[in-house]
Amino acid sequence: MDLKERFLKQDERALARAISWVEAGKDEGKELLRSLRKHTGSARVIGITGSPGSGKSTLTDKLIAQARKRDLKVAVLAVDPTSPFSGGAILGDRIRMMQWHKDKDVYIRSMATRGHLGGLAAASLQIVSLLDAYGFDIIFIETVGVGQSEVDIVRVADSTLLILTPGQGDGVQAFKAGIMEIADIFIINKFDLPGAARLKREIRAALELGHTVKDGWELNIFEAIASQDKGLDEIYNELSKHHNYLKDNNKLLTMRKNRARFEISSLLSEQLRLALLKKEDSFIESVLNGELALNEAVKLVLEP
Ligand SMILES: Nc1nc2c(ncn2[C@@H]2O[C@H](COP(=O)(O)OP(=O)(O)OP(=O)(O)O)[C@@H](O)[C@H]2O)c(=O)[nH]1
Ligand SMILES: [Mg+2]
């Protein structure tokens, strides 16, 4: 049996192999993905973002439990487990992953942020497509909303949860980073800590200054204590509500198209960056001393 057949029979080792091919930017990976595309389109893709240590992994873990209660097959792609801000995150994530180890309907994969040929965002979304083709019903993408590529990844998720916590000046910070606009559901996690109610009021006020409705979807703020499994029923219900909203308004295909467009454009920009890197030395001085016009330089970069 070849890899694709084993993959479609839901052999987890075939999935792991396919993911490594895609991660390494191999052509075999791209070809495999092409042949699997027709099997994609049924997974719900949910982005979970928030600052380092805000409780993304803890919350994701409880959402896995919610999905499993409903007998759904769940995958998690943790895109930034090696965040330099939070020591010990990898160990913590490992421990959490272990509790799902025996459940064959839960698959958790961490991605290193460095060394992706073709860019992190492109690789992540290709992996999401693989997970979709494999047959997962829900795919969570957990990522720290700091770097541009991380923000880009959740931008193309069907639904995005933004996790805020008290005591980090999150309310103001998040607005600056422009991340509020991509959130569909706001969560104030660590509601057991002081300042949570105030943060909620601040976020509410900030939303009212901007908009409380995003493309016909009403933005709501939820309270959670993820570490105590509090507030998770409401959050899961809201996710289901958002999914139904997307379905009823024919937005699911648009979201898939956005993801595919983004896969193409991030690969393209990465290849352009590499092409420029390879060639710029030879003509950068010609641009500087006026021998070469900018459009001519660009033409040279695009030449194979
Ligand atoms: N007090 C309190 N602590 C929490 C809550 N949720 C999570 N934590 C704790 O916050 C810490 C960080 O939680 P994680 O789930 O690892 O956070 P994260 O956002 O995934 O962190 P990184 O992946 O490192 O960015 C852990 O010690 C959790 O136990 C909560 O609701 N209240
Ligand atoms: Mg984490």
Coordinates of C-alpha atoms and ligand atoms in Angstrom, one line a residue:
M1 CA 0.0 0.0 0.0
D2 CA 1.4 3.4 -0.8
L3 CA 1.4 6.4 1.5
K4 CA -1.8 7.9 0.1
E5 CA -3.7 4.7 0.5
R6 CA -2.5 4.2 4.1
F7 CA -3.3 7.9 4.8
L8 CA -6.8 7.5 3.6
K9 CA -7.2 4.4 5.7
Q10 CA -6.4 6.7 8.7
D11 CA -3.0 5.1 9.4
E12 CA -1.5 7.6 11.9
R13 CA 2.1 6.8 10.8
A14 CA 1.2 7.7 7.2
L15 CA -0.2 11.0 8.5
A16 CA 3.0 11.7 10.5
R17 CA 5.1 11.0 7.4
A18 CA 2.9 13.2 5.2
I19 CA 3.2 16.1 7.7
S20 CA 7.0 15.7 7.8
W21 CA 7.2 15.9 4.0
V22 CA 5.1 19.1 4.0
E23 CA 7.1 20.6 6.8
A24 CA 10.3 20.0 5.0
G25 CA 8.9 21.7 1.9
K26 CA 9.4 18.5 -0.2
D27 CA 7.9 18.3 -3.6
E28 CA 6.5 14.8 -2.7
G29 CA 4.6 16.5 0.1
K30 CA 3.1 19.0 -2.4
E31 CA 2.1 16.3 -4.8
L32 CA 0.5 14.2 -2.1
L33 CA -1.4 17.2 -0.8
R34 CA -2.6 17.9 -4.4
S35 CA -4.0 14.4 -4.7
L36 CA -5.7 14.6 -1.3
R37 CA -7.4 18.0 -1.9
K38 CA -10.6 16.4 -3.1
H39 CA -10.9 14.8 0.3
T40 CA -10.8 18.2 2.2
G41 CA -13.6 20.5 3.1
S42 CA -15.4 18.9 6.0
A43 CA -13.2 20.0 8.9
R44 CA -13.9 23.0 11.1
V45 CA -10.8 25.0 11.5
I46 CA -10.5 26.9 14.7
G47 CA -7.8 29.4 15.6
I48 CA -6.9 29.9 19.2
T49 CA -4.6 32.9 19.9
G50 CA -3.5 35.1 22.7
S51 CA -0.4 36.3 24.4
P52 CA 2.2 33.9 25.8
G53 CA 0.9 32.1 29.0
S54 CA -2.7 33.3 28.5
G55 CA -3.9 29.7 28.8
K56 CA -4.2 28.7 25.1
S57 CA -3.0 25.1 25.7
T58 CA -5.1 24.7 28.8
L59 CA -8.2 26.0 27.0
T60 CA -7.5 23.9 23.9
D61 CA -7.3 20.8 26.1
K62 CA -10.7 21.5 27.5
L63 CA -12.1 22.1 24.1
I64 CA -10.7 18.7 23.0
A65 CA -12.7 17.2 25.8
Q66 CA -15.8 19.1 24.7
A67 CA -15.4 17.8 21.2
R68 CA -14.7 14.2 22.3
K69 CA -17.9 14.3 24.4
R70 CA -19.7 14.8 21.1
D71 CA -17.7 12.0 19.6
L72 CA -15.8 14.2 17.1
K73 CA -12.3 13.5 15.8
V74 CA -10.0 16.3 16.9
A75 CA -6.6 17.5 15.8
V76 CA -4.5 20.2 17.3
L77 CA -1.7 22.0 15.5
A78 CA 0.4 24.0 18.0
V79 CA 2.3 26.4 16.0
D80 CA 4.4 28.2 18.6
P81 CA 5.3 25.8 21.4
T82 CA 8.8 27.1 21.6
S83 CA 7.8 30.7 22.5
P84 CA 10.9 32.3 24.0
F85 CA 8.6 34.1 26.4
S86 CA 7.4 31.1 28.4
G87 CA 9.9 28.7 29.7
G88 CA 8.6 25.2 30.3
A89 CA 5.8 25.4 27.8
I90 CA 7.1 22.4 25.9
L91 CA 7.1 20.2 28.9
G92 CA 3.7 21.4 29.9
D93 CA 2.4 20.7 26.4
R94 CA 4.0 17.3 26.5
I95 CA 2.2 16.4 29.7
R96 CA -1.1 17.6 28.3
M97 CA -0.6 15.7 25.1
M98 CA 0.1 12.5 27.0
Q99 CA -3.4 12.4 28.5
W100 CA -4.8 12.1 25.0
H101 CA -2.2 9.7 23.8
K102 CA -4.4 6.6 24.0
D103 CA -7.3 8.2 22.3
K104 CA -6.9 7.5 18.6
D105 CA -9.4 10.2 17.7
V106 CA -7.1 12.9 19.1
Y107 CA -4.0 14.0 17.3
I108 CA -1.7 16.7 18.6
R109 CA 1.2 18.0 16.7
S110 CA 3.6 20.8 17.5
M111 CA 5.4 22.7 14.9
A112 CA 8.8 24.3 15.3
T113 CA 8.7 27.9 14.2
R114 CA 12.1 27.9 12.5
G115 CA 13.4 26.3 9.4
H116 CA 10.4 26.1 7.2
L117 CA 11.2 26.1 3.6
G118 CA 8.3 28.0 2.1
G119 CA 7.5 29.8 5.4
L120 CA 5.8 28.9 8.6
A121 CA 2.3 30.1 7.7
A122 CA 2.3 28.2 4.4
A123 CA 3.5 25.0 6.0
S124 CA 0.9 25.3 8.8
L125 CA -2.0 25.7 6.4
Q126 CA -0.8 22.8 4.2
I127 CA -0.7 20.6 7.4
V128 CA -4.3 21.8 8.2
S129 CA -5.3 20.6 4.8
L130 CA -3.7 17.3 5.4
L131 CA -5.5 16.9 8.7
D132 CA -8.8 17.9 7.0
A133 CA -8.3 15.2 4.3
Y134 CA -7.4 12.6 6.9
G135 CA -10.9 13.0 8.4
F136 CA -10.6 15.2 11.5
D137 CA -13.9 16.9 12.3
I138 CA -12.3 19.8 14.2
I139 CA -8.8 21.2 13.8
F140 CA -7.5 23.6 16.4
I141 CA -4.6 25.8 15.5
E142 CA -3.0 27.1 18.7
T143 CA -0.6 30.1 18.2
V144 CA 0.8 33.0 20.0
G145 CA -0.7 36.1 18.4
V146 CA 2.6 38.0 18.2
G147 CA 4.4 37.4 15.0
Q148 CA 2.9 38.4 11.7
S149 CA 2.8 34.8 10.4
E150 CA 1.0 33.6 13.5
V151 CA -1.6 36.3 13.1
D152 CA -1.9 35.4 9.4
I153 CA -2.6 31.8 10.2
V154 CA -5.5 32.5 12.5
R155 CA -6.8 35.1 10.1
V156 CA -7.8 32.3 7.7
A157 CA -9.3 30.0 10.3
D158 CA -13.1 29.5 10.1
S159 CA -13.5 30.8 13.7
T160 CA -10.9 32.5 15.8
L161 CA -10.8 32.7 19.6
L162 CA -8.8 35.5 21.2
I163 CA -7.8 34.8 24.7
L164 CA -7.1 37.8 27.0
T165 CA -6.0 37.7 30.6
P166 CA -6.0 40.3 33.4
G167 CA -2.9 42.0 34.5
Q168 CA -1.1 42.0 31.2
G169 CA -2.4 45.3 29.8
D170 CA -3.9 43.1 27.2
G171 CA -6.9 45.3 26.4
V172 CA -4.8 48.1 25.0
Q173 CA -2.0 45.9 23.6
A174 CA -4.3 43.8 21.6
F175 CA -5.8 46.8 19.8
K176 CA -2.4 48.0 18.9
A177 CA -1.4 44.7 17.3
G178 CA -4.6 44.8 15.2
I179 CA -5.5 41.4 16.4
M180 CA -8.9 42.3 17.8
E181 CA -10.2 42.6 14.2
I182 CA -9.6 38.9 13.5
A183 CA -11.3 37.6 16.6
D184 CA -14.8 36.1 16.3
I185 CA -15.1 35.2 20.0
F186 CA -13.4 37.0 22.9
I187 CA -12.4 35.1 26.0
I188 CA -11.3 36.6 29.3
N189 CA -9.4 33.7 30.7
K190 CA -8.0 33.5 34.3
F191 CA -11.2 35.0 35.5
D192 CA -10.2 33.9 39.0
L193 CA -7.5 36.6 39.0
P194 CA -7.9 40.2 40.0
G195 CA -8.7 42.7 37.3
A196 CA -10.7 40.2 35.2
A197 CA -14.0 42.0 35.4
R198 CA -12.3 45.3 34.7
L199 CA -10.6 43.9 31.6
K200 CA -14.0 42.6 30.4
R201 CA -15.5 46.1 30.7
E202 CA -12.5 47.5 28.9
I203 CA -12.8 45.1 26.0
R204 CA -16.6 45.7 25.9
A205 CA -16.0 49.4 25.7
A206 CA -13.3 49.0 23.1
L207 CA -15.6 46.9 21.0
E208 CA -18.3 49.5 21.3
L209 CA -15.9 52.1 20.0
G210 CA -15.1 50.0 17.0
H211 CA -17.9 47.5 16.2
T212 CA -19.8 44.9 18.1
V213 CA -20.8 43.1 14.9
K214 CA -18.4 41.6 12.5
D215 CA -19.9 41.0 9.0
G216 CA -23.2 40.1 10.5
W217 CA -21.8 38.1 13.4
E218 CA -22.3 39.5 16.9
L219 CA -19.1 39.6 18.9
N220 CA -19.4 38.3 22.4
I221 CA -17.1 38.2 25.4
F222 CA -16.9 35.1 27.5
E223 CA -15.5 34.5 31.0
A224 CA -13.3 31.4 31.6
I225 CA -11.2 29.7 34.1
A226 CA -9.6 27.1 31.8
S227 CA -7.5 25.5 34.5
Q228 CA -10.8 24.7 36.4
D229 CA -12.7 23.8 33.3
K230 CA -15.1 26.7 33.9
G231 CA -16.9 28.5 31.1
L232 CA -16.1 25.9 28.5
D233 CA -19.6 24.8 27.7
E234 CA -20.6 28.3 26.8
I235 CA -17.4 28.8 24.6
Y236 CA -18.0 25.5 22.8
N237 CA -21.6 26.4 22.2
E238 CA -20.6 29.8 20.8
L239 CA -18.1 28.0 18.5
S240 CA -21.0 25.9 17.2
K241 CA -23.1 28.9 16.8
H242 CA -20.4 30.6 14.8
H243 CA -20.0 27.5 12.6
N244 CA -23.7 27.6 11.9
Y245 CA -23.6 31.3 11.1
L246 CA -20.8 30.6 8.5
K247 CA -22.8 27.7 7.1
D248 CA -26.1 29.6 6.9
N249 CA -24.4 32.5 5.2
N250 CA -22.5 30.4 2.7
K251 CA -19.2 31.6 4.1
L252 CA -17.5 28.2 4.5
L253 CA -16.4 27.9 1.0
T254 CA -15.1 31.5 1.1
M255 CA -13.0 30.6 4.1
R256 CA -11.6 27.6 2.3
K257 CA -10.8 29.7 -0.7
N258 CA -9.1 32.3 1.6
R259 CA -6.9 29.5 3.0
A260 CA -5.9 28.2 -0.4
R261 CA -5.2 31.8 -1.6
F262 CA -3.1 32.3 1.5
E263 CA -1.2 29.0 0.9
I264 CA -0.4 30.2 -2.6
S265 CA 0.6 33.7 -1.7
S266 CA 2.8 32.8 1.3
L267 CA 4.6 30.3 -0.8
L268 CA 5.0 32.8 -3.5
S269 CA 6.3 35.6 -1.2
E270 CA 8.8 33.1 0.3
Q271 CA 10.1 32.1 -3.1
L272 CA 10.4 35.7 -4.1
R273 CA 12.3 36.5 -1.0
L274 CA 14.7 33.6 -1.7
A275 CA 15.0 34.6 -5.3
L276 CA 15.9 38.1 -4.3
L277 CA 18.3 36.9 -1.7
K278 CA 20.1 34.9 -4.3
K279 CA 20.4 37.6 -6.9
E280 CA 20.4 40.9 -5.3
D281 CA 24.1 41.1 -4.7
S282 CA 24.8 40.9 -8.4
F283 CA 22.6 43.9 -9.3
I284 CA 22.0 45.9 -6.2
E285 CA 24.9 48.2 -7.1
S286 CA 23.6 48.6 -10.6
V287 CA 20.3 49.9 -9.1
L288 CA 22.2 52.2 -6.7
N289 CA 24.4 53.7 -9.4
G290 CA 21.6 54.2 -11.8
E291 CA 22.5 51.5 -14.4
L292 CA 19.4 49.5 -13.8
A293 CA 15.8 50.8 -13.4
L294 CA 13.7 49.2 -10.5
N295 CA 11.4 47.4 -12.9
E296 CA 14.4 45.9 -14.7
A297 CA 15.8 44.7 -11.4
V298 CA 12.4 43.1 -10.6
K299 CA 12.4 41.4 -13.9
L300 CA 15.8 40.0 -13.2
V301 CA 14.6 38.6 -9.8
L302 CA 11.7 36.9 -11.5
E303 CA 13.9 35.3 -14.2
P304 CA 14.6 31.6 -13.3
Ligands
LIG1 N1 -5.2 31.2 37.6 C1 -5.4 30.6 36.4 N2 -4.4 30.0 35.7 C2 -4.6 29.5 34.5 C3 -5.9 29.5 33.9 N3 -5.8 28.9 32.7 C4 -4.5 28.5 32.6 N4 -3.8 28.8 33.7 C5 -2.3 28.6 33.9 O1 -1.6 29.5 33.1 C6 -0.3 28.9 32.8 C7 -0.1 29.0 31.3 O2 -1.1 28.2 30.7 P1 -0.9 27.6 29.2 O3 -2.2 26.9 28.9 O4 0.3 26.8 29.1 O5 -0.8 28.9 28.4 P2 -0.4 29.1 26.8 O6 -1.1 30.3 26.4 O7 -0.6 27.9 26.1 O8 1.1 29.4 27.0 P3 2.2 29.4 25.8 O9 1.9 28.3 24.9 O10 3.5 29.2 26.5 O11 2.1 30.8 25.2 C8 -0.4 27.5 33.3 O12 0.3 27.4 34.5 C9 -1.9 27.2 33.5 O13 -2.1 26.3 34.5 C10 -6.9 30.1 34.6 O14 -8.1 30.2 34.2 N5 -6.6 30.7 35.8
MG2 MG 0.7 26.7 24.8

